[in-house]
XYZ file of N, CA and C in Angstrom:
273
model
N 92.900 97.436 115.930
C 93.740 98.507 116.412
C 94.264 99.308 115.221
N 94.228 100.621 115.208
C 94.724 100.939 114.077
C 96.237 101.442 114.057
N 96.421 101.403 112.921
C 97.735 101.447 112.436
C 98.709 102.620 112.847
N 99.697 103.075 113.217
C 100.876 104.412 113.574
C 100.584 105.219 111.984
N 100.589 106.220 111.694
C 100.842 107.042 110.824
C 102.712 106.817 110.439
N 102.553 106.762 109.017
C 104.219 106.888 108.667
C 104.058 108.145 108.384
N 105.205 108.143 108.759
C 106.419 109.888 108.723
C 107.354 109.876 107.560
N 107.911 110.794 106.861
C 108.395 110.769 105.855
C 109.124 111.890 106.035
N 110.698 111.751 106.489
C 111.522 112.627 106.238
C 113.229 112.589 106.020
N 113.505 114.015 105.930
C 115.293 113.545 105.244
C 115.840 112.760 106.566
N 116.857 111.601 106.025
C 117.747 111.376 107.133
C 118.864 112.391 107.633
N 119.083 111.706 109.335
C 120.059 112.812 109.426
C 120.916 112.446 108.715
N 122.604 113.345 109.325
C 123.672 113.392 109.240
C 124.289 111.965 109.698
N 124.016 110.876 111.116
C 124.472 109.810 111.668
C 123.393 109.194 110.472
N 122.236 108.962 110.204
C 122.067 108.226 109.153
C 122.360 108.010 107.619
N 122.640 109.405 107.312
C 123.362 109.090 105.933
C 124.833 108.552 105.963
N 125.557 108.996 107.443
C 126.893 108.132 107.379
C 126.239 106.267 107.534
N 125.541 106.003 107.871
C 125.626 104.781 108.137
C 124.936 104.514 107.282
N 124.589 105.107 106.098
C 123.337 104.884 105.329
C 123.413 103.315 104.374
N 124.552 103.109 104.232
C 124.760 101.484 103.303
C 124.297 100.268 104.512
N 124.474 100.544 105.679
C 123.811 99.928 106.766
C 122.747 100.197 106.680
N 122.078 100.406 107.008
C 120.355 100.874 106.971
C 119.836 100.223 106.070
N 120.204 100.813 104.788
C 119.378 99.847 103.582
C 119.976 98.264 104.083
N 120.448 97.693 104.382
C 121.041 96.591 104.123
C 119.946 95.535 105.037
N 119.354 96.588 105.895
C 118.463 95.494 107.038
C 116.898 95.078 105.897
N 116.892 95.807 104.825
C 115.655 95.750 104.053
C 116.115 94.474 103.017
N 115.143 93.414 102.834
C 115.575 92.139 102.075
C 115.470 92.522 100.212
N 115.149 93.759 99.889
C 115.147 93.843 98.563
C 116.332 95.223 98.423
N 116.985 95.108 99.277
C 118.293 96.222 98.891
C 118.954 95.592 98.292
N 119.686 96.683 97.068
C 120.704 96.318 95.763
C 121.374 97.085 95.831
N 122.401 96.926 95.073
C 123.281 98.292 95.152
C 122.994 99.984 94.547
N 121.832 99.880 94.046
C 121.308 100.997 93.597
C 120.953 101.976 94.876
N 121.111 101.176 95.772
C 120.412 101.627 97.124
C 121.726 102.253 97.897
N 122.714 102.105 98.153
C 123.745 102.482 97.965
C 124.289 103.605 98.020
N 125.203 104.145 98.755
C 125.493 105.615 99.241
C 126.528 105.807 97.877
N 127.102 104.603 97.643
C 128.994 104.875 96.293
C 127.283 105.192 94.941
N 126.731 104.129 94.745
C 125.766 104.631 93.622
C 124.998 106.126 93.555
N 124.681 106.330 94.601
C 124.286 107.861 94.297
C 125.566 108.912 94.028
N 126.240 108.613 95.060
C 127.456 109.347 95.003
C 128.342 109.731 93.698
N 127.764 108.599 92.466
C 128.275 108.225 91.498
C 126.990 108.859 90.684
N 125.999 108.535 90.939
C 124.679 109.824 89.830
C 125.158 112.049 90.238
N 125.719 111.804 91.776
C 125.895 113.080 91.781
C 127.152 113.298 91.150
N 128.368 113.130 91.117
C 129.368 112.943 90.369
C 129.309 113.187 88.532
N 128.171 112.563 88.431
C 127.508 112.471 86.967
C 126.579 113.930 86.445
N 126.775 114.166 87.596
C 125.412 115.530 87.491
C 124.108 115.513 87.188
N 123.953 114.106 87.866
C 122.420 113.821 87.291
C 121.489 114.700 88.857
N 122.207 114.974 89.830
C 121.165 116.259 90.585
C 122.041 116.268 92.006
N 121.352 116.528 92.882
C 121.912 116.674 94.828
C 121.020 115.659 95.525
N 121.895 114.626 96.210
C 121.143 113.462 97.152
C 120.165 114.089 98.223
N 119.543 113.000 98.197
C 118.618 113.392 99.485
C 117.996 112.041 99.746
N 118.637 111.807 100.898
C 118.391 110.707 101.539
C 116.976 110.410 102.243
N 115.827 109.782 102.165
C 114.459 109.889 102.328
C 114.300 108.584 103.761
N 113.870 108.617 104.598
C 113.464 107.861 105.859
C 112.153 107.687 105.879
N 111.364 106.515 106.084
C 109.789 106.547 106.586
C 109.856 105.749 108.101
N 109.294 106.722 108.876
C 109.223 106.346 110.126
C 107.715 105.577 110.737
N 107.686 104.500 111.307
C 106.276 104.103 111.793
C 106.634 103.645 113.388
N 105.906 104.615 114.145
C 106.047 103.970 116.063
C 107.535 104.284 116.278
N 108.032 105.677 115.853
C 109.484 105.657 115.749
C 110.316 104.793 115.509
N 110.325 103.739 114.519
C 110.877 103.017 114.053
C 110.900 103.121 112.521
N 112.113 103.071 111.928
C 112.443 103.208 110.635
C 111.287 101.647 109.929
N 110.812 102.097 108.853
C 110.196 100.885 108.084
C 110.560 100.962 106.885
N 111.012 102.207 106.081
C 111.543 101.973 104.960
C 112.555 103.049 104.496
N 113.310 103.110 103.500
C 114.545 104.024 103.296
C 114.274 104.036 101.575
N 115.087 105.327 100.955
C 114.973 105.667 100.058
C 115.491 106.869 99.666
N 116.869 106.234 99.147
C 118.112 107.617 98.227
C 117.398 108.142 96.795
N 117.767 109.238 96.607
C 117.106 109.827 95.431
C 117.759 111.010 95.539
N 117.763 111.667 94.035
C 117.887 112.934 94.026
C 116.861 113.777 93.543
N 117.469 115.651 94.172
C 116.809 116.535 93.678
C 117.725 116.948 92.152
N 116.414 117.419 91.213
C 116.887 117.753 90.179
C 115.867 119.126 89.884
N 116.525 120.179 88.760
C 115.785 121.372 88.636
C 115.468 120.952 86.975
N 114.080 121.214 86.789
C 113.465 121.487 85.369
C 112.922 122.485 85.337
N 113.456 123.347 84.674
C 112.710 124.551 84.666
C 112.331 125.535 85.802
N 111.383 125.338 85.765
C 111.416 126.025 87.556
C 110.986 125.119 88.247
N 110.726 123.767 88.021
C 110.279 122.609 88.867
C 111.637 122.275 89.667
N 111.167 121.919 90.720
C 112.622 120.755 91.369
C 111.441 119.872 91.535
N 112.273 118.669 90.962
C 111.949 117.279 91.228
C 112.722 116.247 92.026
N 112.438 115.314 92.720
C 113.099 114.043 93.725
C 112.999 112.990 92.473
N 113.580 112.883 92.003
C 113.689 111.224 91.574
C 114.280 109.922 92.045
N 113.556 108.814 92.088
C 114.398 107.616 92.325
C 113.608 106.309 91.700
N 114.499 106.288 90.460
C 115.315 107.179 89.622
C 114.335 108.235 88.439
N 115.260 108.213 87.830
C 114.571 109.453 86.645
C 115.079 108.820 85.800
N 114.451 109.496 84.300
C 114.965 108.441 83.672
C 116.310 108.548 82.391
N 116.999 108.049 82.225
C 118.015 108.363 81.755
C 119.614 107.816 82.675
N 119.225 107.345 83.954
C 120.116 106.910 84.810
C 120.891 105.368 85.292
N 119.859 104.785 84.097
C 120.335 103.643 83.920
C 119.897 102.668 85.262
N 119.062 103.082 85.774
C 118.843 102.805 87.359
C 117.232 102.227 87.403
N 117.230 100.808 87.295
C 115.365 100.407 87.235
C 114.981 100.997 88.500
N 115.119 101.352 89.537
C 114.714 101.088 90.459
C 115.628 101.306 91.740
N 114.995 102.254 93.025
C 116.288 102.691 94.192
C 115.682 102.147 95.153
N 114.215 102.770 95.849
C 113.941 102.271 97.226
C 113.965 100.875 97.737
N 114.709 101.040 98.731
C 113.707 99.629 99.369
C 113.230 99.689 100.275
């Protein structure tokens, strides 16, 4: 049988409030994952959150905070980039 296509998009508004819940159902969430930790890279000016969802059979399968950042005329998503002291965000 083959597999659902994953979906890949921003969370809403009810998911970024609940967003420290969400990650928490995934067994390799840390606190990097974390709504106060990003909150704390944007604070820093390291860029603007954007909360990332992968959907499979309408069901969430994986989550992933990151930010947008501008280089030049690039915008980039990082999670993380480097300089943030951060091995590592998704889970």
């Amino acid at each position: 049988m083959p597999q659902a296509m994953v979906t890949v998009r921003a969370a809403t508004p009810a998911e970024r409030g609940d967003w420290d819940q969400l990650v928490a159902r995934f067994p390799n969430c840390r606190i990097v994952h974390k709504r106060a930790w990003i909150e704390w890279l944007e604070a820093c000016g390291c860029g603007t959150p954007l909360y990332l969802v992968f959907e499979q059979a309408g069901e969430i399968v994986a989550a992933i905070p990151g930010l947008l950042v501008r280089l030049g005329l690039l915008r980039l998503y990082g999670s993380p980039l480097p300089g943030w002291q951060t091995p590592a965000m998704g889970p």
